[in-house]
Structure formats: C-alpha cells, structure tokens
PDB file of C-alpha atoms in Angstrom:
ATOM      1  CA  ASN B   6     -16.126 -11.432 -10.697  1.00 71.00           C
ATOM      2  CA  LEU B   7     -14.372  -8.358  -9.380  1.00 75.00           C
ATOM      3  CA  ALA B   8     -12.749 -10.302  -6.611  1.00 80.00           C
ATOM      4  CA  LEU B   9     -11.655 -13.122  -8.964  1.00 82.00           C
ATOM      5  CA  LEU B  10     -10.041 -10.630 -11.317  1.00 83.00           C
ATOM      6  CA  ALA B  11      -8.430  -8.869  -8.371  1.00 87.00           C
ATOM      7  CA  LYS B  12      -6.672 -12.167  -7.690  1.00 90.00           C
ATOM      8  CA  GLN B  13      -4.995 -11.915 -11.064  1.00 88.00           C
ATOM      9  CA  VAL B  14      -3.825  -8.386 -10.288  1.00 89.00           C
ATOM     10  CA  TRP B  15      -2.550  -9.610  -6.906  1.00 91.00           C
ATOM     11  CA  ARG B  16      -0.506 -12.204  -8.769  1.00 91.00           C
ATOM     12  CA  LEU B  17       1.078  -9.450 -10.894  1.00 89.00           C
ATOM     13  CA  THR B  18       2.209  -7.698  -7.694  1.00 89.00           C
ATOM     14  CA  GLN B  19       3.530 -10.857  -6.064  1.00 91.00           C
ATOM     15  CA  LYS B  20       5.239 -12.354  -9.131  1.00 91.00           C
ATOM     16  CA  PRO B  21       6.670  -9.428 -11.106  1.00 89.00           C
ATOM     17  CA  ASP B  22       9.084 -11.774 -12.877  1.00 92.00           C
ATOM     18  CA  SER B  23       6.339 -13.870 -14.467  1.00 93.00           C
ATOM     19  CA  LEU B  24       5.975 -13.677 -18.244  1.00 94.00           C
ATOM     20  CA  CYS B  25       2.561 -12.014 -17.978  1.00 89.00           C
ATOM     21  CA  ALA B  26       3.846  -9.374 -15.554  1.00 90.00           C
ATOM     22  CA  ARG B  27       6.887  -8.589 -17.635  1.00 92.00           C
ATOM     23  CA  VAL B  28       4.824  -8.222 -20.884  1.00 90.00           C
ATOM     24  CA  LEU B  29       2.367  -5.857 -19.189  1.00 87.00           C
ATOM     25  CA  LYS B  30       5.158  -3.931 -17.512  1.00 88.00           C
ATOM     26  CA  SER B  31       7.009  -3.387 -20.798  1.00 89.00           C
ATOM     27  CA  LYS B  32       3.866  -2.003 -22.483  1.00 85.00           C
ATOM     28  CA  TYR B  33       2.005  -0.150 -19.707  1.00 84.00           C
ATOM     29  CA  TYR B  34       4.414   0.739 -16.906  1.00 85.00           C
ATOM     30  CA  PRO B  35       8.031   0.353 -18.155  1.00 87.00           C
ATOM     31  CA  HIS B  36       9.591   2.806 -15.663  1.00 84.00           C
ATOM     32  CA  GLY B  37       7.487   2.298 -12.559  1.00 81.00           C
ATOM     33  CA  ASN B  38       5.519  -0.297 -10.668  1.00 83.00           C
ATOM     34  CA  LEU B  39       1.953  -1.551 -11.071  1.00 85.00           C
ATOM     35  CA  LEU B  40       0.611   0.231  -7.983  1.00 83.00           C
ATOM     36  CA  ASP B  41       1.793   3.611  -9.288  1.00 79.00           C
ATOM     37  CA  THR B  42       0.428   3.124 -12.814  1.00 78.00           C
ATOM     38  CA  VAL B  43      -1.489   5.892 -14.571  1.00 73.00           C
ATOM     39  CA  PHE B  44      -3.864   4.328 -17.057  1.00 71.00           C
ATOM     40  CA  SER B  45      -3.934   5.486 -20.619  1.00 72.00           C
ATOM     41  CA  SER B  46      -7.030   5.920 -22.777  1.00 75.00           C
ATOM     42  CA  ASP B  47      -5.787   3.652 -25.553  1.00 78.00           C
ATOM     43  CA  ALA B  48      -5.344   0.576 -23.350  1.00 79.00           C
ATOM     44  CA  SER B  49      -6.394  -2.913 -24.328  1.00 82.00           C
ATOM     45  CA  PRO B  50      -9.519  -4.534 -22.784  1.00 83.00           C
ATOM     46  CA  VAL B  51      -7.305  -6.782 -20.627  1.00 80.00           C
ATOM     47  CA  TRP B  52      -5.484  -3.771 -19.270  1.00 82.00           C
ATOM     48  CA  ARG B  53      -8.838  -1.973 -18.655  1.00 82.00           C
ATOM     49  CA  GLY B  54      -9.955  -4.982 -16.524  1.00 81.00           C
ATOM     50  CA  ILE B  55      -6.741  -4.788 -14.545  1.00 83.00           C
ATOM     51  CA  GLU B  56      -7.291  -1.056 -14.038  1.00 82.00           C
ATOM     52  CA  ALA B  57     -10.726  -1.582 -12.531  1.00 78.00           C
ATOM     53  CA  ARG B  58      -9.547  -4.380 -10.216  1.00 84.00           C
ATOM     54  CA  LEU B  59      -6.400  -2.521  -9.162  1.00 87.00           C
ATOM     55  CA  GLU B  60      -8.554   0.083  -7.385  1.00 84.00           C
ATOM     56  CA  LEU B  61     -10.076  -2.685  -5.272  1.00 86.00           C
ATOM     57  CA  LEU B  62      -6.642  -4.142  -4.624  1.00 88.00           C
ATOM     58  CA  LYS B  63      -5.258  -0.765  -3.509  1.00 87.00           C
ATOM     59  CA  LYS B  64      -7.956  -0.562  -0.796  1.00 89.00           C
ATOM     60  CA  GLY B  65      -6.751  -3.757   0.839  1.00 91.00           C
ATOM     61  CA  ILE B  66      -2.980  -3.529   0.447  1.00 92.00           C
ATOM     62  CA  ILE B  67      -0.718  -2.592   3.334  1.00 92.00           C
ATOM     63  CA  TRP B  68       3.037  -2.396   3.399  1.00 92.00           C
ATOM     64  CA  ARG B  69       4.963  -4.674   5.733  1.00 90.00           C
ATOM     65  CA  GLY B  70       8.138  -3.031   6.727  1.00 82.00           C
ATOM     66  CA  GLY B  71      11.582  -4.330   6.237  1.00 85.00           C
ATOM     67  CA  ASP B  72      14.253  -1.737   5.658  1.00 86.00           C
ATOM     68  CA  GLY B  73      11.664   1.006   4.906  1.00 87.00           C
ATOM     69  CA  ARG B  74      13.255   2.060   1.623  1.00 88.00           C
ATOM     70  CA  LYS B  75      10.234   1.351  -0.567  1.00 89.00           C
ATOM     71  CA  ILE B  76       7.511   2.733   1.661  1.00 91.00           C
ATOM     72  CA  GLN B  77       6.519   6.364   1.136  1.00 91.00           C
ATOM     73  CA  ILE B  78       5.274   7.948   4.352  1.00 91.00           C
ATOM     74  CA  LYS B  79       2.454  10.098   2.947  1.00 89.00           C
ATOM     75  CA  ARG B  80       1.320   7.954   0.046  1.00 88.00           C
ATOM     76  CA  ASP B  81       1.429   4.376   1.123  1.00 90.00           C
ATOM     77  CA  GLN B  82      -0.846   2.450   3.564  1.00 90.00           C
ATOM     78  CA  LEU B  83       1.438   1.376   6.351  1.00 90.00           C
ATOM     79  CA  ILE B  84      -0.385   1.611   9.643  1.00 90.00           C
ATOM     80  CA  PRO B  85      -2.020  -1.697  10.591  1.00 89.00           C
ATOM     81  CA  ARG B  86      -5.424  -0.717  11.968  1.00 87.00           C
ATOM     82  CA  ASN B  87      -9.048  -1.302  10.963  1.00 83.00           C
ATOM     83  CA  GLU B  88      -9.507   1.933   8.974  1.00 81.00           C
ATOM     84  CA  GLY B  89      -7.280   4.782   7.821  1.00 83.00           C
ATOM     85  CA  LEU B  90      -4.165   2.800   6.985  1.00 88.00           C
ATOM     86  CA  LYS B  91      -2.405   5.965   5.690  1.00 88.00           C
ATOM     87  CA  THR B  92      -1.000   8.648   7.895  1.00 89.00           C
ATOM     88  CA  ALA B  93      -2.989  11.819   8.458  1.00 86.00           C
ATOM     89  CA  SER B  94      -1.498  15.121   7.642  1.00 81.00           C
ATOM     90  CA  PHE B  95       1.791  16.051   9.326  1.00 84.00           C
ATOM     91  CA  LYS B  96       1.767  18.354  12.363  1.00 85.00           C
ATOM     92  CA  ARG B  97       4.354  20.530  10.648  1.00 83.00           C
ATOM     93  CA  ARG B  98       6.068  20.573   7.263  1.00 84.00           C
ATOM     94  CA  SER B  99       8.612  17.887   6.671  1.00 86.00           C
ATOM     95  CA  ARG B 100      10.843  16.850   3.818  1.00 89.00           C
ATOM     96  CA  LEU B 101      10.834  13.236   4.986  1.00 90.00           C
ATOM     97  CA  ARG B 102       9.584  10.961   2.290  1.00 92.00           C
ATOM     98  CA  TRP B 103      10.535   7.343   3.129  1.00 93.00           C
ATOM     99  CA  VAL B 104       9.894   5.227   6.224  1.00 92.00           C
ATOM    100  CA  ASN B 105      13.588   4.365   6.589  1.00 91.00           C
ATOM    101  CA  GLN B 106      14.166   8.034   7.454  1.00 93.00           C
ATOM    102  CA  LEU B 107      12.082   7.468  10.625  1.00 93.00           C
ATOM    103  CA  ILE B 108      14.343   4.591  11.818  1.00 92.00           C
ATOM    104  CA  LEU B 109      17.538   4.974  13.842  1.00 91.00           C
ATOM    105  CA  PRO B 110      19.880   3.001  11.588  1.00 80.00           C
ATOM    106  CA  ASP B 111      22.434   2.079  14.229  1.00 84.00           C
ATOM    107  CA  ARG B 112      19.821   0.627  16.683  1.00 84.00           C
ATOM    108  CA  LYS B 113      17.028  -0.521  14.318  1.00 86.00           C
ATOM    109  CA  GLU B 114      14.497   1.330  16.428  1.00 91.00           C
ATOM    110  CA  TRP B 115      11.962   4.028  15.619  1.00 94.00           C
ATOM    111  CA  ASN B 116      13.136   7.596  16.141  1.00 93.00           C
ATOM    112  CA  VAL B 117      10.289   8.251  18.576  1.00 94.00           C
ATOM    113  CA  GLU B 118      11.264  11.859  19.140  1.00 94.00           C
ATOM    114  CA  LEU B 119      11.152  12.658  15.407  1.00 93.00           C
ATOM    115  CA  ILE B 120       7.916  10.699  14.903  1.00 93.00           C
ATOM    116  CA  ASN B 121       6.187  12.596  17.723  1.00 93.00           C
ATOM    117  CA  GLN B 122       7.348  15.912  16.258  1.00 92.00           C
ATOM    118  CA  ILE B 123       5.984  15.182  12.758  1.00 92.00           C
ATOM    119  CA  PHE B 124       2.877  13.058  13.140  1.00 92.00           C
ATOM    120  CA  GLN B 125      -0.418  13.505  14.939  1.00 91.00           C
ATOM    121  CA  GLU B 126      -0.488  11.740  18.218  1.00 92.00           C
ATOM    122  CA  PHE B 127      -2.831   8.956  17.049  1.00 91.00           C
ATOM    123  CA  ASP B 128      -0.587   8.132  14.091  1.00 92.00           C
ATOM    124  CA  ALA B 129       2.641   8.484  16.078  1.00 92.00           C
ATOM    125  CA  ASN B 130       1.445   5.918  18.608  1.00 93.00           C
ATOM    126  CA  GLU B 131       0.469   3.433  15.913  1.00 92.00           C
ATOM    127  CA  ILE B 132       3.722   3.895  13.953  1.00 93.00           C
ATOM    128  CA  CYS B 133       5.798   3.211  17.057  1.00 93.00           C
ATOM    129  CA  LYS B 134       3.950  -0.045  17.621  1.00 92.00           C
ATOM    130  CA  ILE B 135       4.956  -1.437  14.172  1.00 92.00           C
ATOM    131  CA  PRO B 136       7.863  -3.935  14.665  1.00 90.00           C
ATOM    132  CA  ILE B 137      11.054  -3.182  12.761  1.00 88.00           C
ATOM    133  CA  ALA B 138      12.901  -6.031  11.018  1.00 84.00           C
ATOM    134  CA  ILE B 139      16.233  -6.680  12.676  1.00 82.00           C
ATOM    135  CA  SER B 140      17.827  -8.200   9.590  1.00 82.00           C
ATOM    136  CA  GLU B 141      18.071  -6.466   6.187  1.00 82.00           C
ATOM    137  CA  VAL B 142      14.768  -7.413   4.672  1.00 86.00           C
ATOM    138  CA  GLU B 143      12.999  -5.593   1.785  1.00 88.00           C
ATOM    139  CA  ASP B 144       9.611  -4.054   2.285  1.00 89.00           C
ATOM    140  CA  CYS B 145       6.749  -5.995   0.804  1.00 90.00           C
ATOM    141  CA  ILE B 146       3.024  -5.628   0.301  1.00 91.00           C
ATOM    142  CA  ALA B 147       0.501  -7.684   2.185  1.00 93.00           C
ATOM    143  CA  TRP B 148      -3.293  -8.102   2.032  1.00 93.00           C
ATOM    144  CA  HIS B 149      -4.544  -6.252   5.089  1.00 93.00           C
ATOM    145  CA  PRO B 150      -8.012  -7.964   5.411  1.00 92.00           C
ATOM    146  CA  GLU B 151      -6.256 -11.307   6.109  1.00 93.00           C
ATOM    147  CA  LYS B 152      -4.092 -11.705   9.247  1.00 90.00           C
ATOM    148  CA  ASN B 153      -1.551 -13.773   7.313  1.00 93.00           C
ATOM    149  CA  GLY B 154      -1.262 -11.080   4.626  1.00 92.00           C
ATOM    150  CA  ILE B 155      -2.150 -13.456   1.819  1.00 93.00           C
ATOM    151  CA  PHE B 156      -4.858 -12.419  -0.689  1.00 93.00           C
ATOM    152  CA  THR B 157      -8.068 -14.411  -0.786  1.00 93.00           C
ATOM    153  CA  VAL B 158     -10.989 -13.970  -3.162  1.00 91.00           C
ATOM    154  CA  ARG B 159     -13.350 -14.231  -0.240  1.00 93.00           C
ATOM    155  CA  SER B 160     -11.836 -11.254   1.634  1.00 92.00           C
ATOM    156  CA  ALA B 161     -11.664  -9.212  -1.617  1.00 91.00           C
ATOM    157  CA  TYR B 162     -15.340  -9.862  -2.132  1.00 90.00           C
ATOM    158  CA  LYS B 163     -16.122  -8.705   1.380  1.00 91.00           C
ATOM    159  CA  LEU B 164     -14.005  -5.548   0.871  1.00 90.00           C
ATOM    160  CA  ALA B 165     -15.779  -4.793  -2.425  1.00 87.00           C
ATOM    161  CA  ALA B 166     -19.169  -5.341  -0.832  1.00 88.00           C
ATOM    162  CA  SER B 167     -18.379  -3.078   2.137  1.00 86.00           C
ATOM    163  CA  ALA B 168     -17.090  -0.380  -0.202  1.00 80.00           C
ATOM    164  CA  LYS B 169     -20.258  -0.617  -2.225  1.00 80.00           C
ATOM    165  CA  ASN B 170     -22.388  -0.366   0.896  1.00 80.00           C
ATOM    166  CA  LYS B 171     -20.468   2.713   2.055  1.00 76.00           C
ATOM    167  CA  ALA B 172     -21.004   4.359  -1.284  1.00 72.00           C
ATOM    168  CA  ALA B 173     -24.715   3.606  -1.188  1.00 71.00           C
ATOM    169  CA  LEU B 174     -25.015   5.149   2.273  1.00 70.00           C
ATOM    170  CA  GLU B 175     -23.280   8.381   1.355  1.00 68.00           C
ATOM    171  CA  PRO B 176     -25.765  11.169   0.393  1.00 68.00           C
ATOM    172  CA  SER B 177     -25.925  11.977  -3.261  1.00 59.00           C
ATOM    173  CA  SER B 178     -25.669  15.470  -4.667  1.00 58.00           C
ATOM    174  CA  SER B 179     -27.634  17.016  -7.434  1.00 54.00           C
TER     175      SER B 179
END
C-alpha cells in the first residue's frame, strides 16, 4: 500500500499542473514545492497520507542535471551511486548553494579545480563524472532505483522493504 500511494505522490511531482496538484499546492505549499513541504498538524487525512509516502519518495529521488539552477548542492540528492546520493560535508566553508555555480558557463564543463577545493575526494570524483547538458534544459527529478528514472511501484516496494530491514537491524536504545 505504501508503494501504491507513493505512486500518487510521484504523479504530483511529475504533473504539477494537474488539478489535484494545483489544489493541494494552493492549500498546503503555496509558496514552495512539494519536496520542501513542512507538514502542519491540522492537515486532512489525504494530506497525511501524502506526507507518509513523501518520505519514501524522497529516499528514491535523484536530480538529473540540466542547467543546475534548481539543484541545491548540500540538500539535494544529485550523485548517481548506490548509496549516499547527497554530498558529504565540504572540505572547507563555501557560500556556493546551487549546482550551476560549479559549472563553467562558457564551456558547459565542470569547474574541476573548484570542485576539488570544496568537496571530499570521493564526492568530487563522482560529481565530475556526471554529464552536463549541452543545451539549456531544466533540472528534473528522476527515480534513482530505476535506470530509466521512471517511478515503479515494484521498485518503491523494494526500497520500502530495504529501509524497513535496515531499521530492524539497527540496535535499539532504551
């Protein structure tokens, strides 16, 4: 059931102009986007269902780069690897916030020198492997567990099951 409901939440992210998405946006996140939503205590049962499934969805979402203007370096999952899709802490302090600040605009290449100065070596290597769009394309979210980036209930179920197994293996505290 979690995976089936997560499919509905995926639709809200992929079709933000649908009637359902517009109604929910006007009530629950009028000035932001669904992935950044803070949930209120007086929400409807429908919205509470979305809230629970959104956490599952966030575990499997990865950003596919275009122009890099929507992807936040520290917050968003952007590195395509098996685990740890977010960047680790910076080597040194940086005011950089968006991925497009890591790209040389005139050549559409990564600023490798800057990336190596800011990120840990393992993150820097992975970031430099990510292809950059040559044409002006917007960033978009994709479903990381599937190679084609399209959400499937099956892969969401597997992700939820693996998360549940990891939680069960962690030692509990008293």
